[in-house]
């Protein structure tokens, strides 16, 4: 059983209150940082920990923090990205609703490290109940002297605000988030300038995922080196994985990075295998944006090594035979899943969520969806399959923000690994469009 | 000053210049197309991706290539930067893809569109696109909207360049708020509607690269290639209005008044709605003479000018590369 750094006390009754949280060692990191460490020492611990951003891109958090520009007399900000809207990813919601004080504690310690005196939590608009939980917890933190002026007598001031989004996935992209937080339309910005130089209100800003900020708490408590002992290689520490799909035990698991994918899917400690005794067909390992992999390639790399739940192992083989750890949204699909239908469903999401600023994504996401819709509904042609790949390629790399890629990758990967299913939809439209129909290599069709 | 190499041609430009404006100083057909960037309007650019170029070397200090193509309209030059546009096949392929994307939801109603003949999208498609389409799906459409007595918004033709939004915002000093909805359902929204009583709202017609915002006083009056552009001015009462315009004649009648545009289609001197919509008599104006006809304009009836490079830049080029350029123009018009 792996160690739990974030969720150890998640099931303690009343842990969402200040009192109980404090009793279980809460806010120790704030005391330690503010009383015994300089901000730079906190940054140094985070660097040593090897923590990588949990929001999807996996960028080393300590390095991001050290890029923060520090011009004289200009305020800096820390913004927590709690917009979690990626299909398949639902870990931040759980963490915030159960352990609101963990995020607040992380925000205080991190803001101190960055020299921010006003910090924000930008939360997905649909999570109104979580917003209420956070607001209540923040009020408690103010009342107990952990927020506000002169925290713990250290002379450090911090105000923390929660701001709900308006229900757009794109506002999870960090620069769109900042625009939205400024009260504007959530359109991503062209980069450079990066937020570390010109972020919120054109001030130097760090944007971090909820889980990244929460991880700062154990890092400061136990030291960066201790944290780095967990995990494998450059994938240190623990990661929340939200597992869903055709699993016996879907749910949110805090795993030590490095657990073999096979163990994660099949062992009783984690997902307990595929439901109804069925066979696994495919896995989307890191939220809907990452390439889908067939069973053979998710369990073993192309070189035949066991695939592990780490940034490196999952991306082994690049996009030809690999994928990404992404945000930890683990979607398992059993043998009765129709890959064409699934790809269309993802595509519909990106079409709906494109902000519409840049032409490749605005037009391309709609195009992909319409072609996939036709294929799924039995009106596809063979040349549509290559068209999908071509359109995906025209989007990829040419957009303002990575949403374009997030829309293109899943389509390209589905065709790469499951071309036969697309062809089957073209050649057998009558069978393929029967309700519940799916392609199986054992029998051509089953319903 | 920063020295950069653009498609093999060296030029020195002030620090802070964008790659696109550096290329425009060279001139000729190495200049990347721009569908959303508009020099006089702050905040424009970076959206349409028509101007993407390859940066083969970032700067003298850090000569690594940039991993992705960059929008030349908003990327500033660095000393020692090497940029590839027409000489780079990837750039040309991507540009072809951008044309395709811009056209899939466009109604292609040029035969009934007032903008035809002076449309940036037509020119862009003509120079970089292909003659066929791979798009079989239904196109997105919108109802036409009259925004005030003078302007019609035909959203179906819009390429969401945001130029009019920023123009309205900056000429009439109101906050940014002009696009409603997301993705391919996004549309130019109510804010434009509200600026319509402002003196300078008519300029959104001139900045629109396509026929999405058209002059209702000119609607369906005449194809632009049957009209004759004449430069004229008047002493406008409005202190912010330059009074320098182009009158578009058909016979003795002034059918349309527009601001003057440079060779990249940019208006440098704004005009007010009175000049644009209400002064349609020759007696309202002091005539200066015929306007220069743009190289891409259909008014020149197939006598298209070849794009010209800045003679000064050519003078500085080594003999060998001038010959090279003459024999192999980097890009042929209408391949
Ligand atoms: C379309 C899009 C949506 C995103 N949504 C989220 C999100 O909901 N939550 C999140 O933490 N990061 C999201 N990101 C990633 C952020 O841009 C950013 O990389 C992240 O918040 C950085 O935090 P980290 O370094 O702690 O991972 C999204 C990115 C894109 C392109
Ligand atoms: S890639 Fe899509 S979501 Fe991102 S800026 Fe462009 S249109 Fe908007
Ligand atoms: S002109 Fe540069 S992106 Fe549109």
PDB file of N, CA, C and O and ligand atoms in Angstrom, chain B residues 20 33-38 45-52 71-74 163, ligand 3:
ATOM      1  N   UNK B  20       6.467  40.802 -39.014  1.00  0.00           N
ATOM      2  CA  UNK B  20       5.646  41.180 -40.164  1.00  0.00           C
ATOM      3  C   UNK B  20       6.009  42.571 -40.660  1.00  0.00           C
ATOM      4  O   UNK B  20       6.180  42.799 -41.863  1.00  0.00           O
ATOM      5  N   UNK B  33       0.878  37.177 -45.438  1.00  0.00           N
ATOM      6  CA  UNK B  33      -0.474  37.739 -45.436  1.00  0.00           C
ATOM      7  C   UNK B  33      -0.944  37.958 -44.001  1.00  0.00           C
ATOM      8  O   UNK B  33      -0.512  37.245 -43.101  1.00  0.00           O
ATOM      9  N   UNK B  34      -1.814  38.931 -43.799  1.00  0.00           N
ATOM     10  CA  UNK B  34      -2.345  39.200 -42.460  1.00  0.00           C
ATOM     11  C   UNK B  34      -3.850  39.388 -42.569  1.00  0.00           C
ATOM     12  O   UNK B  34      -4.320  40.275 -43.263  1.00  0.00           O
ATOM     13  N   UNK B  35      -4.579  38.531 -41.909  1.00  0.00           N
ATOM     14  CA  UNK B  35      -6.036  38.637 -41.971  1.00  0.00           C
ATOM     15  C   UNK B  35      -6.628  39.268 -40.715  1.00  0.00           C
ATOM     16  O   UNK B  35      -7.773  39.693 -40.727  1.00  0.00           O
ATOM     17  N   UNK B  36      -5.886  39.279 -39.622  1.00  0.00           N
ATOM     18  CA  UNK B  36      -6.470  39.834 -38.400  1.00  0.00           C
ATOM     19  C   UNK B  36      -5.665  41.011 -37.856  1.00  0.00           C
ATOM     20  O   UNK B  36      -6.207  41.895 -37.224  1.00  0.00           O
ATOM     21  N   UNK B  37      -4.371  41.020 -38.116  1.00  0.00           N
ATOM     22  CA  UNK B  37      -3.527  42.101 -37.608  1.00  0.00           C
ATOM     23  C   UNK B  37      -3.837  43.406 -38.349  1.00  0.00           C
ATOM     24  O   UNK B  37      -4.115  43.402 -39.547  1.00  0.00           O
ATOM     25  N   UNK B  38      -3.797  44.513 -37.614  1.00  0.00           N
ATOM     26  CA  UNK B  38      -4.093  45.806 -38.206  1.00  0.00           C
ATOM     27  C   UNK B  38      -3.258  46.836 -37.452  1.00  0.00           C
ATOM     28  O   UNK B  38      -3.581  47.198 -36.314  1.00  0.00           O
ATOM     29  N   UNK B  45      -4.229  41.011 -33.993  1.00  0.00           N
ATOM     30  CA  UNK B  45      -3.193  40.069 -34.416  1.00  0.00           C
ATOM     31  C   UNK B  45      -3.159  38.825 -33.561  1.00  0.00           C
ATOM     32  O   UNK B  45      -3.732  38.773 -32.469  1.00  0.00           O
ATOM     33  N   UNK B  46      -2.500  37.813 -34.096  1.00  0.00           N
ATOM     34  CA  UNK B  46      -2.322  36.571 -33.364  1.00  0.00           C
ATOM     35  C   UNK B  46      -3.466  35.590 -33.488  1.00  0.00           C
ATOM     36  O   UNK B  46      -3.392  34.502 -32.946  1.00  0.00           O
ATOM     37  N   UNK B  47      -4.532  35.970 -34.165  1.00  0.00           N
ATOM     38  CA  UNK B  47      -5.708  35.105 -34.154  1.00  0.00           C
ATOM     39  C   UNK B  47      -5.890  34.257 -35.414  1.00  0.00           C
ATOM     40  O   UNK B  47      -6.172  33.068 -35.321  1.00  0.00           O
ATOM     41  N   UNK B  48      -5.735  34.879 -36.582  1.00  0.00           N
ATOM     42  CA  UNK B  48      -6.102  34.145 -37.795  1.00  0.00           C
ATOM     43  C   UNK B  48      -5.070  33.097 -38.172  1.00  0.00           C
ATOM     44  O   UNK B  48      -5.387  32.124 -38.825  1.00  0.00           O
ATOM     45  N   UNK B  49      -3.841  33.299 -37.781  1.00  0.00           N
ATOM     46  CA  UNK B  49      -2.719  32.390 -38.036  1.00  0.00           C
ATOM     47  C   UNK B  49      -2.307  32.358 -39.510  1.00  0.00           C
ATOM     48  O   UNK B  49      -1.591  31.453 -39.932  1.00  0.00           O
ATOM     49  N   UNK B  50      -2.750  33.323 -40.299  1.00  0.00           N
ATOM     50  CA  UNK B  50      -2.360  33.375 -41.708  1.00  0.00           C
ATOM     51  C   UNK B  50      -0.896  33.747 -41.856  1.00  0.00           C
ATOM     52  O   UNK B  50      -0.251  33.410 -42.843  1.00  0.00           O
ATOM     53  N   UNK B  51      -0.386  34.477 -40.871  1.00  0.00           N
ATOM     54  CA  UNK B  51       0.961  35.033 -41.004  1.00  0.00           C
ATOM     55  C   UNK B  51       2.018  34.172 -40.356  1.00  0.00           C
ATOM     56  O   UNK B  51       3.137  34.617 -40.155  1.00  0.00           O
ATOM     57  N   UNK B  52       1.684  32.935 -40.006  1.00  0.00           N
ATOM     58  CA  UNK B  52       2.660  32.075 -39.329  1.00  0.00           C
ATOM     59  C   UNK B  52       3.921  31.915 -40.176  1.00  0.00           C
ATOM     60  O   UNK B  52       3.848  31.709 -41.388  1.00  0.00           O
ATOM     61  N   UNK B  71       3.314  33.478 -35.020  1.00  0.00           N
ATOM     62  CA  UNK B  71       2.590  34.532 -35.729  1.00  0.00           C
ATOM     63  C   UNK B  71       3.510  35.738 -35.939  1.00  0.00           C
ATOM     64  O   UNK B  71       3.906  36.373 -34.967  1.00  0.00           O
ATOM     65  N   UNK B  72       3.828  36.043 -37.173  1.00  0.00           N
ATOM     66  CA  UNK B  72       4.809  37.096 -37.434  1.00  0.00           C
ATOM     67  C   UNK B  72       4.271  38.472 -37.060  1.00  0.00           C
ATOM     68  O   UNK B  72       5.033  39.392 -36.798  1.00  0.00           O
ATOM     69  N   UNK B  73       2.942  38.616 -36.997  1.00  0.00           N
ATOM     70  CA  UNK B  73       2.362  39.926 -36.733  1.00  0.00           C
ATOM     71  C   UNK B  73       2.575  40.397 -35.309  1.00  0.00           C
ATOM     72  O   UNK B  73       2.513  41.587 -35.036  1.00  0.00           O
ATOM     73  N   UNK B  74       2.775  39.468 -34.368  1.00  0.00           N
ATOM     74  CA  UNK B  74       2.913  39.898 -32.975  1.00  0.00           C
ATOM     75  C   UNK B  74       4.221  39.434 -32.358  1.00  0.00           C
ATOM     76  O   UNK B  74       4.454  39.630 -31.175  1.00  0.00           O
ATOM     77  N   UNK B 163     -11.060  42.560 -35.525  1.00  0.00           N
ATOM     78  CA  UNK B 163     -10.628  43.931 -35.826  1.00  0.00           C
ATOM     79  C   UNK B 163     -11.700  44.952 -35.484  1.00  0.00           C
ATOM     80  O   UNK B 163     -11.418  45.985 -34.883  1.00  0.00           O
TER      81      UNK B 163
HETATM   82  S1  LIG C   3      -2.308  38.387 -39.018  1.00  0.00           S
HETATM   83 FE1  LIG C   3      -0.978  37.355 -37.665  1.00  0.00          FE
HETATM   84  S2  LIG C   3      -2.322  35.893 -36.795  1.00  0.00           S
HETATM   85 FE2  LIG C   3      -3.676  37.037 -38.047  1.00  0.00          FE
END
